[in-house]
């Protein structure tokens, strides 16, 4: 099977000529025009055959400009809004391509609310999409995990949880600095620089603590918690490094599987427990590893990535992997555990990629597009 990117089936050639005396404004205009044409071609030239049964079909593409934060039109519900965020911009839009608003500043954001961090360190502002007013809160370095709002505390050796009313629900202190964090619906877990995993319940109580050990230098470099809170996967140690999976056993957690790795990472490493509560994805030197929580599956997707995210389409039994390497990014479609169905390269300006069901939303700072994966 040979795959082609969405834009490749209709070739587009752009020849730019002229002498060194051409004006700077003309060169800039030509460059902007070329970029616009390329992005349009990426998403609206034709469909992309990924396999005999699956295609990526473009639905819409829009330009997005900064707008005022105003109340939503009468009859519109925030339930349908999707959050958008890059390093320099945040906002909300509807699945049909209408924009609620876009603001030129970074924010911690979810589909329900967002937080504008203070620039002077005095606090933050918790807001709800469609409502101009907000609540000042003392959340420093806020972030969302599993749709819950957290913030870092104690110089990186603790974190706090906040409710949707802007009140601090609880705070938790660790014995040393955190090197990794992940959370599910019922459990938040921190990994420390001295190699411990410590879990915290939704009401702020200590759930467990565990030191994987087995390496000359102990440190937790990667951490993933399932949405159910029943499974925890971690990349731990240096010399040798290993993958460790913990499963809930009664009121505590125990090791269900582990393996030593060929890697020797010294930086944070992505680890994800998939929503099926069966498979773990983790970064490897030769691609992305696929490991089952019971250790019976040990596969690798031949996809080199510095970082990645994954979305499972349970109805079709498919998974969509967003792999990033430097400024390059791509979407890889596979069937669990590691049957590669196809891959689509994305424009270098794709700072935002998100899946909802079988729909992919891809965008940069000034544009946003949607395409759907369809069968048949």
CSV table of C-alpha atoms in Angstrom, one decimal:
chain,number,residue,atom,x,y,z
A,1,UNK,CA,0.0,0.0,0.0
A,2,UNK,CA,1.4,3.4,-1.0
A,3,UNK,CA,0.1,6.5,0.8
A,4,UNK,CA,0.0,10.0,-0.4
A,5,UNK,CA,-0.5,13.2,1.7
A,6,UNK,CA,-3.8,15.0,1.2
A,7,UNK,CA,-2.3,17.7,-1.0
A,8,UNK,CA,0.0,15.6,-3.2
A,9,UNK,CA,-2.6,14.2,-5.7
A,10,UNK,CA,-3.0,17.6,-7.4
A,11,UNK,CA,0.5,19.1,-7.9
A,12,UNK,CA,0.9,22.8,-7.3
A,13,UNK,CA,3.9,24.6,-8.7
A,14,UNK,CA,5.0,28.1,-7.6
A,15,UNK,CA,7.8,29.8,-9.5
A,16,UNK,CA,9.0,33.1,-8.1
A,17,UNK,CA,11.3,35.1,-10.4
A,18,UNK,CA,12.8,38.6,-10.3
A,19,UNK,CA,16.0,40.4,-9.7
A,20,UNK,CA,17.6,41.6,-6.5
A,21,UNK,CA,16.0,45.0,-7.2
A,22,UNK,CA,12.5,43.6,-6.5
A,23,UNK,CA,10.9,45.4,-3.5
A,24,UNK,CA,10.8,43.7,-0.1
A,25,UNK,CA,7.1,44.2,0.0
A,26,UNK,CA,6.6,42.2,-3.2
A,27,UNK,CA,8.7,39.3,-1.9
A,28,UNK,CA,6.7,39.3,1.4
A,29,UNK,CA,3.4,39.3,-0.5
A,30,UNK,CA,4.5,36.4,-2.7
A,31,UNK,CA,5.7,34.4,0.3
A,32,UNK,CA,2.4,35.0,2.1
A,33,UNK,CA,0.4,34.0,-1.0
A,34,UNK,CA,2.5,30.8,-1.4
A,35,UNK,CA,1.9,29.8,2.2
A,36,UNK,CA,-1.9,30.4,1.9
A,37,UNK,CA,-2.0,28.3,-1.3
A,38,UNK,CA,0.0,25.5,0.3
A,39,UNK,CA,-2.3,25.3,3.3
A,40,UNK,CA,-5.4,25.4,1.2
A,41,UNK,CA,-3.9,22.6,-0.9
A,42,UNK,CA,-3.1,20.6,2.2
A,43,UNK,CA,-6.7,20.4,3.3
A,44,UNK,CA,-9.0,20.9,0.3
A,45,UNK,CA,-7.5,19.5,-2.8
A,46,UNK,CA,-8.9,16.0,-2.4
A,47,UNK,CA,-9.4,13.1,-0.1
A,48,UNK,CA,-6.5,11.0,1.2
A,49,UNK,CA,-6.6,7.2,0.9
A,50,UNK,CA,-5.1,5.7,4.0
A,51,UNK,CA,-6.2,2.1,3.3
A,52,UNK,CA,-8.7,0.3,1.2
A,53,UNK,CA,-11.4,1.1,3.8
A,54,UNK,CA,-10.3,4.5,5.3
A,55,UNK,CA,-10.0,8.0,3.9
A,56,UNK,CA,-9.4,11.5,5.3
A,57,UNK,CA,-12.0,13.9,3.9
A,58,UNK,CA,-11.5,17.7,4.3
A,59,UNK,CA,-14.6,19.4,5.8
A,60,UNK,CA,-13.6,23.1,6.2
A,61,UNK,CA,-10.8,25.6,6.6
A,62,UNK,CA,-11.0,29.0,8.1
A,63,UNK,CA,-8.8,32.0,8.9
A,64,UNK,CA,-8.9,33.0,12.6
A,65,UNK,CA,-8.2,36.5,13.8
A,66,UNK,CA,-8.3,37.9,17.3
A,67,UNK,CA,-11.8,38.8,18.4
A,68,UNK,CA,-13.4,40.3,21.5
A,69,UNK,CA,-14.6,38.0,24.3
A,70,UNK,CA,-18.3,38.5,24.3
A,71,UNK,CA,-21.4,36.6,25.5
A,72,UNK,CA,-22.5,33.8,23.2
A,73,UNK,CA,-25.4,34.4,20.9
A,74,UNK,CA,-28.9,33.5,22.3
A,75,UNK,CA,-29.5,29.8,22.1
A,76,UNK,CA,-25.9,28.8,21.8
A,77,UNK,CA,-24.6,26.4,24.3
A,78,UNK,CA,-21.1,26.1,25.7
A,79,UNK,CA,-21.5,22.4,25.6
A,80,UNK,CA,-20.7,22.3,21.9
A,81,UNK,CA,-17.6,24.5,22.1
A,82,UNK,CA,-14.1,23.1,21.5
A,83,UNK,CA,-11.1,24.8,23.1
A,84,UNK,CA,-8.1,26.0,21.0
A,85,UNK,CA,-4.7,26.8,22.3
A,86,UNK,CA,-1.1,27.5,21.1
A,87,UNK,CA,1.9,29.1,22.8
A,88,UNK,CA,0.6,32.6,22.0
A,89,UNK,CA,-3.2,32.3,21.5
A,90,UNK,CA,-6.3,30.7,22.9
A,91,UNK,CA,-10.0,30.6,22.1
A,92,UNK,CA,-13.1,28.5,21.4
A,93,UNK,CA,-14.8,27.4,18.2
A,94,UNK,CA,-17.8,25.1,17.2
A,95,UNK,CA,-17.3,21.9,15.2
A,96,UNK,CA,-18.9,23.4,12.1
A,97,UNK,CA,-16.1,26.0,11.9
A,98,UNK,CA,-17.7,29.0,13.6
A,99,UNK,CA,-15.4,30.9,16.0
A,100,UNK,CA,-16.7,32.0,19.4
A,101,UNK,CA,-13.6,34.1,20.1
A,102,UNK,CA,-9.8,34.1,19.8
A,103,UNK,CA,-7.4,36.0,22.1
A,104,UNK,CA,-3.8,36.8,21.5
A,105,UNK,CA,-2.4,35.5,24.8
A,106,UNK,CA,-1.6,32.1,26.2
A,107,UNK,CA,-3.9,30.3,28.7
A,108,UNK,CA,-4.5,27.1,30.5
A,109,UNK,CA,-7.7,25.8,28.8
A,110,UNK,CA,-10.3,23.1,28.7
A,111,UNK,CA,-13.6,22.9,27.0
A,112,UNK,CA,-15.4,24.1,30.1
A,113,UNK,CA,-13.2,26.9,31.4
A,114,UNK,CA,-9.8,28.6,31.0
A,115,UNK,CA,-7.3,30.4,33.1
A,116,UNK,CA,-5.3,33.5,32.2
A,117,UNK,CA,-2.0,33.4,34.2
A,118,UNK,CA,-0.9,36.7,35.8
A,119,UNK,CA,2.1,38.3,34.2
A,120,UNK,CA,3.3,39.8,37.5
A,121,UNK,CA,2.9,36.6,39.5
A,122,UNK,CA,0.0,38.0,41.6
A,123,UNK,CA,-2.5,35.4,40.6
A,124,UNK,CA,-4.7,34.2,37.7
A,125,UNK,CA,-8.1,34.7,36.3
A,126,UNK,CA,-10.5,31.8,35.9
A,127,UNK,CA,-13.1,32.3,33.1
A,128,UNK,CA,-15.9,30.5,31.4
A,129,UNK,CA,-16.3,30.7,27.6
A,130,UNK,CA,-19.0,33.2,26.6
A,131,UNK,CA,-18.9,35.1,29.9
A,132,UNK,CA,-16.7,38.2,29.8
A,133,UNK,CA,-16.3,38.4,33.6
A,134,UNK,CA,-13.9,36.1,35.5
A,135,UNK,CA,-12.8,35.1,39.0
A,136,UNK,CA,-9.4,36.0,40.3
A,137,UNK,CA,-7.7,33.0,41.8
A,138,UNK,CA,-4.3,32.5,43.4
A,139,UNK,CA,-3.3,29.6,41.1
A,140,UNK,CA,0.3,30.0,39.9
A,141,UNK,CA,1.4,28.0,36.9
A,142,UNK,CA,-2.1,26.6,36.3
A,143,UNK,CA,-2.8,23.7,34.0
A,144,UNK,CA,-5.6,21.2,33.2
A,145,UNK,CA,-5.3,17.4,33.4
A,146,UNK,CA,-8.2,15.1,32.9
A,147,UNK,CA,-10.5,18.2,32.7
A,148,UNK,CA,-9.5,19.2,36.2
A,149,UNK,CA,-7.6,22.4,37.1
A,150,UNK,CA,-4.3,22.1,39.0
A,151,UNK,CA,-1.5,24.5,39.8
A,152,UNK,CA,2.1,24.0,40.8
A,153,UNK,CA,3.1,24.9,44.3
A,154,UNK,CA,6.1,24.9,46.7
A,155,UNK,CA,8.8,25.6,44.1
A,156,UNK,CA,7.8,22.5,42.1
A,157,UNK,CA,7.5,20.1,45.0
A,158,UNK,CA,3.7,20.1,45.2
A,159,UNK,CA,0.5,20.9,43.4
A,160,UNK,CA,-3.0,22.1,44.2
A,161,UNK,CA,-6.4,21.3,42.8
A,162,UNK,CA,-9.1,23.9,42.1
A,163,UNK,CA,-12.9,23.7,41.6
A,164,UNK,CA,-14.9,25.5,38.9
A,165,UNK,CA,-15.8,28.2,41.4
A,166,UNK,CA,-12.2,29.3,41.8
A,167,UNK,CA,-11.8,27.8,45.2
A,168,UNK,CA,-8.7,25.7,46.1
A,169,UNK,CA,-10.0,22.2,46.9
A,170,UNK,CA,-6.7,20.9,48.4
A,171,UNK,CA,-2.9,21.1,48.1
A,172,UNK,CA,-0.4,18.3,48.4
A,173,UNK,CA,3.4,18.5,49.2
A,174,UNK,CA,6.0,16.0,48.1
A,175,UNK,CA,9.3,15.3,49.9
A,176,UNK,CA,11.3,16.7,46.9
A,177,UNK,CA,10.8,18.3,43.5
A,178,UNK,CA,8.5,16.7,40.9
A,179,UNK,CA,9.9,15.5,37.6
A,180,UNK,CA,6.7,14.1,36.2
A,181,UNK,CA,2.9,14.4,36.7
A,182,UNK,CA,-0.2,12.8,35.3
A,183,UNK,CA,-3.9,12.5,36.4
A,184,UNK,CA,-7.0,10.5,35.7
A,185,UNK,CA,-10.6,11.1,36.8
A,186,UNK,CA,-10.0,9.7,40.3
A,187,UNK,CA,-6.3,9.9,40.8
A,188,UNK,CA,-3.4,12.3,40.4
A,189,UNK,CA,0.2,11.0,40.5
A,190,UNK,CA,3.5,12.8,40.9
A,191,UNK,CA,6.9,11.3,40.1
A,192,UNK,CA,9.9,12.8,41.9
A,193,UNK,CA,13.5,13.4,41.0
A,194,UNK,CA,14.6,10.8,43.6
A,195,UNK,CA,12.6,8.1,41.9
A,196,UNK,CA,9.3,7.8,43.8
A,197,UNK,CA,5.7,7.6,42.6
A,198,UNK,CA,3.1,9.0,44.9
A,199,UNK,CA,-0.6,9.1,44.2
A,200,UNK,CA,-3.3,11.6,45.5
A,201,UNK,CA,-7.0,10.9,45.6
A,202,UNK,CA,-9.7,13.4,44.3
A,203,UNK,CA,-10.1,14.7,47.9
A,204,UNK,CA,-6.3,15.3,48.4
A,205,UNK,CA,-5.4,12.2,50.4
A,206,UNK,CA,-2.3,10.1,49.9
A,207,UNK,CA,-3.3,7.0,47.9
A,208,UNK,CA,0.0,5.2,47.7
A,209,UNK,CA,3.8,5.6,47.3
A,210,UNK,CA,6.1,3.4,45.5
A,211,UNK,CA,9.8,3.4,44.4
A,212,UNK,CA,10.4,1.4,41.2
A,213,UNK,CA,14.1,1.2,41.8
A,214,UNK,CA,16.2,-1.2,39.6
A,215,UNK,CA,18.5,1.5,38.2
A,216,UNK,CA,21.8,3.1,39.3
A,217,UNK,CA,20.2,6.6,39.4
A,218,UNK,CA,16.6,6.9,40.4
A,219,UNK,CA,14.4,9.5,38.7
A,220,UNK,CA,10.9,9.4,37.1
A,221,UNK,CA,11.2,10.8,33.6
A,222,UNK,CA,7.8,9.8,32.2
A,223,UNK,CA,4.4,9.1,33.7
A,224,UNK,CA,0.9,8.2,32.5
A,225,UNK,CA,-2.3,7.6,34.5
A,226,UNK,CA,-5.4,6.0,32.9
A,227,UNK,CA,-8.6,8.0,33.0
A,228,UNK,CA,-10.1,5.3,35.2
A,229,UNK,CA,-7.2,5.7,37.7
A,230,UNK,CA,-6.6,1.9,37.7
A,231,UNK,CA,-3.3,1.9,35.8
A,232,UNK,CA,-0.1,3.8,36.1
A,233,UNK,CA,2.9,3.6,33.7
A,234,UNK,CA,6.3,5.2,34.3
A,235,UNK,CA,9.7,5.5,32.7
A,236,UNK,CA,12.1,5.4,35.6
A,237,UNK,CA,15.8,5.4,36.3
A,238,UNK,CA,19.1,6.0,34.4
A,239,UNK,CA,21.5,3.1,33.9
A,240,UNK,CA,19.4,1.1,33.3
A,241,UNK,CA,16.1,2.7,32.3
A,242,UNK,CA,12.9,0.8,32.5
A,243,UNK,CA,9.1,0.8,31.9
A,244,UNK,CA,7.1,0.0,35.0
A,245,UNK,CA,3.3,-0.6,35.0
A,246,UNK,CA,1.3,-0.5,38.2
A,247,UNK,CA,-2.3,-1.8,38.5
A,248,UNK,CA,-4.8,-1.2,41.2
A,249,UNK,CA,-5.1,-4.2,43.6
A,250,UNK,CA,-7.7,-3.5,46.3
A,251,UNK,CA,-6.8,-0.3,48.1
A,252,UNK,CA,-3.2,-0.3,46.9
A,253,UNK,CA,-1.2,-0.6,43.6
A,254,UNK,CA,1.2,-3.4,42.6
A,255,UNK,CA,3.6,-3.9,39.7
A,256,UNK,CA,1.8,-5.9,36.9
A,257,UNK,CA,4.6,-5.7,34.3
A,258,UNK,CA,7.9,-4.1,33.6
A,259,UNK,CA,10.8,-4.2,31.1
A,260,UNK,CA,14.2,-2.8,30.8
A,261,UNK,CA,14.8,-0.4,27.9
A,262,UNK,CA,17.6,0.4,25.5
A,263,UNK,CA,17.1,4.1,26.0
A,264,UNK,CA,19.0,6.4,28.3
A,265,UNK,CA,16.9,9.5,28.2
A,266,UNK,CA,17.9,12.4,30.4
A,267,UNK,CA,14.8,14.6,29.6
A,268,UNK,CA,11.0,14.1,30.1
A,269,UNK,CA,9.6,11.2,28.2
A,270,UNK,CA,6.0,10.8,27.0
A,271,UNK,CA,4.1,7.8,28.4
A,272,UNK,CA,0.4,7.3,27.8
A,273,UNK,CA,-2.0,4.7,29.2
A,274,UNK,CA,-4.7,4.4,26.5
A,275,UNK,CA,-8.4,4.7,27.2
A,276,UNK,CA,-8.9,1.0,26.7
A,277,UNK,CA,-7.1,0.4,30.0
A,278,UNK,CA,-5.0,-2.3,28.2
A,279,UNK,CA,-2.2,-0.6,26.2
A,280,UNK,CA,0.6,1.7,27.1
A,281,UNK,CA,2.4,3.9,24.5
A,282,UNK,CA,5.9,5.2,25.3
A,283,UNK,CA,8.8,6.8,23.5
A,284,UNK,CA,11.6,4.6,22.3
A,285,UNK,CA,14.8,5.3,20.4
A,286,UNK,CA,13.4,3.2,17.4
A,287,UNK,CA,9.9,4.5,17.4
A,288,UNK,CA,6.9,4.4,19.7
A,289,UNK,CA,6.5,1.4,21.9
A,290,UNK,CA,3.2,-0.4,22.5
A,291,UNK,CA,3.1,-2.4,25.7
A,292,UNK,CA,0.1,-4.2,27.3
A,293,UNK,CA,-0.5,-3.6,31.0
A,294,UNK,CA,0.0,-7.4,31.6
A,295,UNK,CA,3.3,-7.4,29.6
A,296,UNK,CA,2.0,-9.9,27.0
A,297,UNK,CA,2.2,-7.3,24.1
A,298,UNK,CA,5.6,-5.8,23.2
A,299,UNK,CA,5.4,-4.1,19.8
A,300,UNK,CA,6.8,-0.9,18.2
A,301,UNK,CA,5.3,1.5,15.8
A,302,UNK,CA,8.0,2.6,13.3
A,303,UNK,CA,7.3,6.3,14.0
A,304,UNK,CA,10.2,8.5,15.2
A,305,UNK,CA,8.9,11.2,17.6
A,306,UNK,CA,10.2,13.5,20.2
A,307,UNK,CA,6.6,13.8,21.6
A,308,UNK,CA,3.2,12.4,20.8
A,309,UNK,CA,-0.5,12.2,21.7
A,310,UNK,CA,-3.0,9.5,20.9
A,311,UNK,CA,-6.7,9.3,20.5
A,312,UNK,CA,-8.6,6.0,20.4
A,313,UNK,CA,-11.7,5.6,18.3
A,314,UNK,CA,-13.4,2.8,20.2
A,315,UNK,CA,-16.3,2.3,17.8
A,316,UNK,CA,-13.9,1.5,14.9
A,317,UNK,CA,-11.1,-0.1,16.9
A,318,UNK,CA,-8.7,2.5,15.5
A,319,UNK,CA,-6.2,4.9,17.1
A,320,UNK,CA,-4.9,8.2,15.8
A,321,UNK,CA,-1.4,9.1,16.8
A,322,UNK,CA,-0.1,12.7,16.6
A,323,UNK,CA,3.7,12.5,16.4
A,324,UNK,CA,5.9,15.5,16.6
A,325,UNK,CA,9.6,15.8,15.8
A,326,UNK,CA,11.0,19.3,15.8
A,327,UNK,CA,8.7,21.5,13.7
A,328,UNK,CA,7.5,18.4,11.8
A,329,UNK,CA,4.3,16.6,12.8
A,330,UNK,CA,2.1,13.9,11.4
A,331,UNK,CA,-1.0,11.9,12.0
A,332,UNK,CA,-0.5,8.1,12.1
A,333,UNK,CA,-3.5,5.8,12.0
A,334,UNK,CA,-3.1,2.4,13.4
A,335,UNK,CA,-5.1,-0.6,14.7
A,336,UNK,CA,-4.1,-1.9,18.1
A,337,UNK,CA,-1.7,-3.2,19.0
A,338,UNK,CA,0.6,-2.0,16.2
A,339,UNK,CA,-0.9,-2.4,12.7
A,340,UNK,CA,0.0,0.7,10.8
A,341,UNK,CA,-2.8,1.8,8.4
A,342,UNK,CA,-1.3,5.1,7.1
A,343,UNK,CA,0.2,8.4,7.9
A,344,UNK,CA,-0.5,12.0,6.9
A,345,UNK,CA,2.2,14.7,7.2
A,346,UNK,CA,0.9,18.1,8.5
A,347,UNK,CA,2.1,21.6,7.7
A,348,UNK,CA,5.0,22.9,9.7
A,349,UNK,CA,2.7,25.6,11.1
A,350,UNK,CA,0.4,23.0,12.7
A,351,UNK,CA,0.7,24.1,16.4
A,352,UNK,CA,-2.7,22.7,17.3
A,353,UNK,CA,-4.0,19.2,16.6
A,354,UNK,CA,-7.0,17.6,18.3
A,355,UNK,CA,-9.4,14.7,17.8
A,356,UNK,CA,-13.0,14.4,18.6
A,357,UNK,CA,-14.4,11.0,17.6
A,358,UNK,CA,-13.2,10.5,14.0
A,359,UNK,CA,-12.7,14.2,13.3
A,360,UNK,CA,-9.3,15.8,13.3
A,361,UNK,CA,-9.0,19.6,14.0
A,362,UNK,CA,-5.7,21.0,12.9
A,363,UNK,CA,-4.5,24.6,13.1
A,364,UNK,CA,-1.8,27.2,13.4
A,365,UNK,CA,-1.8,30.7,14.8
A,366,UNK,CA,-4.0,32.2,12.1
A,367,UNK,CA,-5.9,29.2,10.6
A,368,UNK,CA,-7.9,26.2,11.6
A,369,UNK,CA,-9.2,23.2,9.5
A,370,UNK,CA,-11.1,20.0,10.0
A,371,UNK,CA,-11.0,16.7,8.2
A,372,UNK,CA,-12.9,13.5,9.0
A,373,UNK,CA,-11.7,9.9,8.8
A,374,UNK,CA,-14.5,8.0,6.9
A,375,UNK,CA,-14.8,4.3,5.9
A,376,UNK,CA,-15.8,3.0,2.5
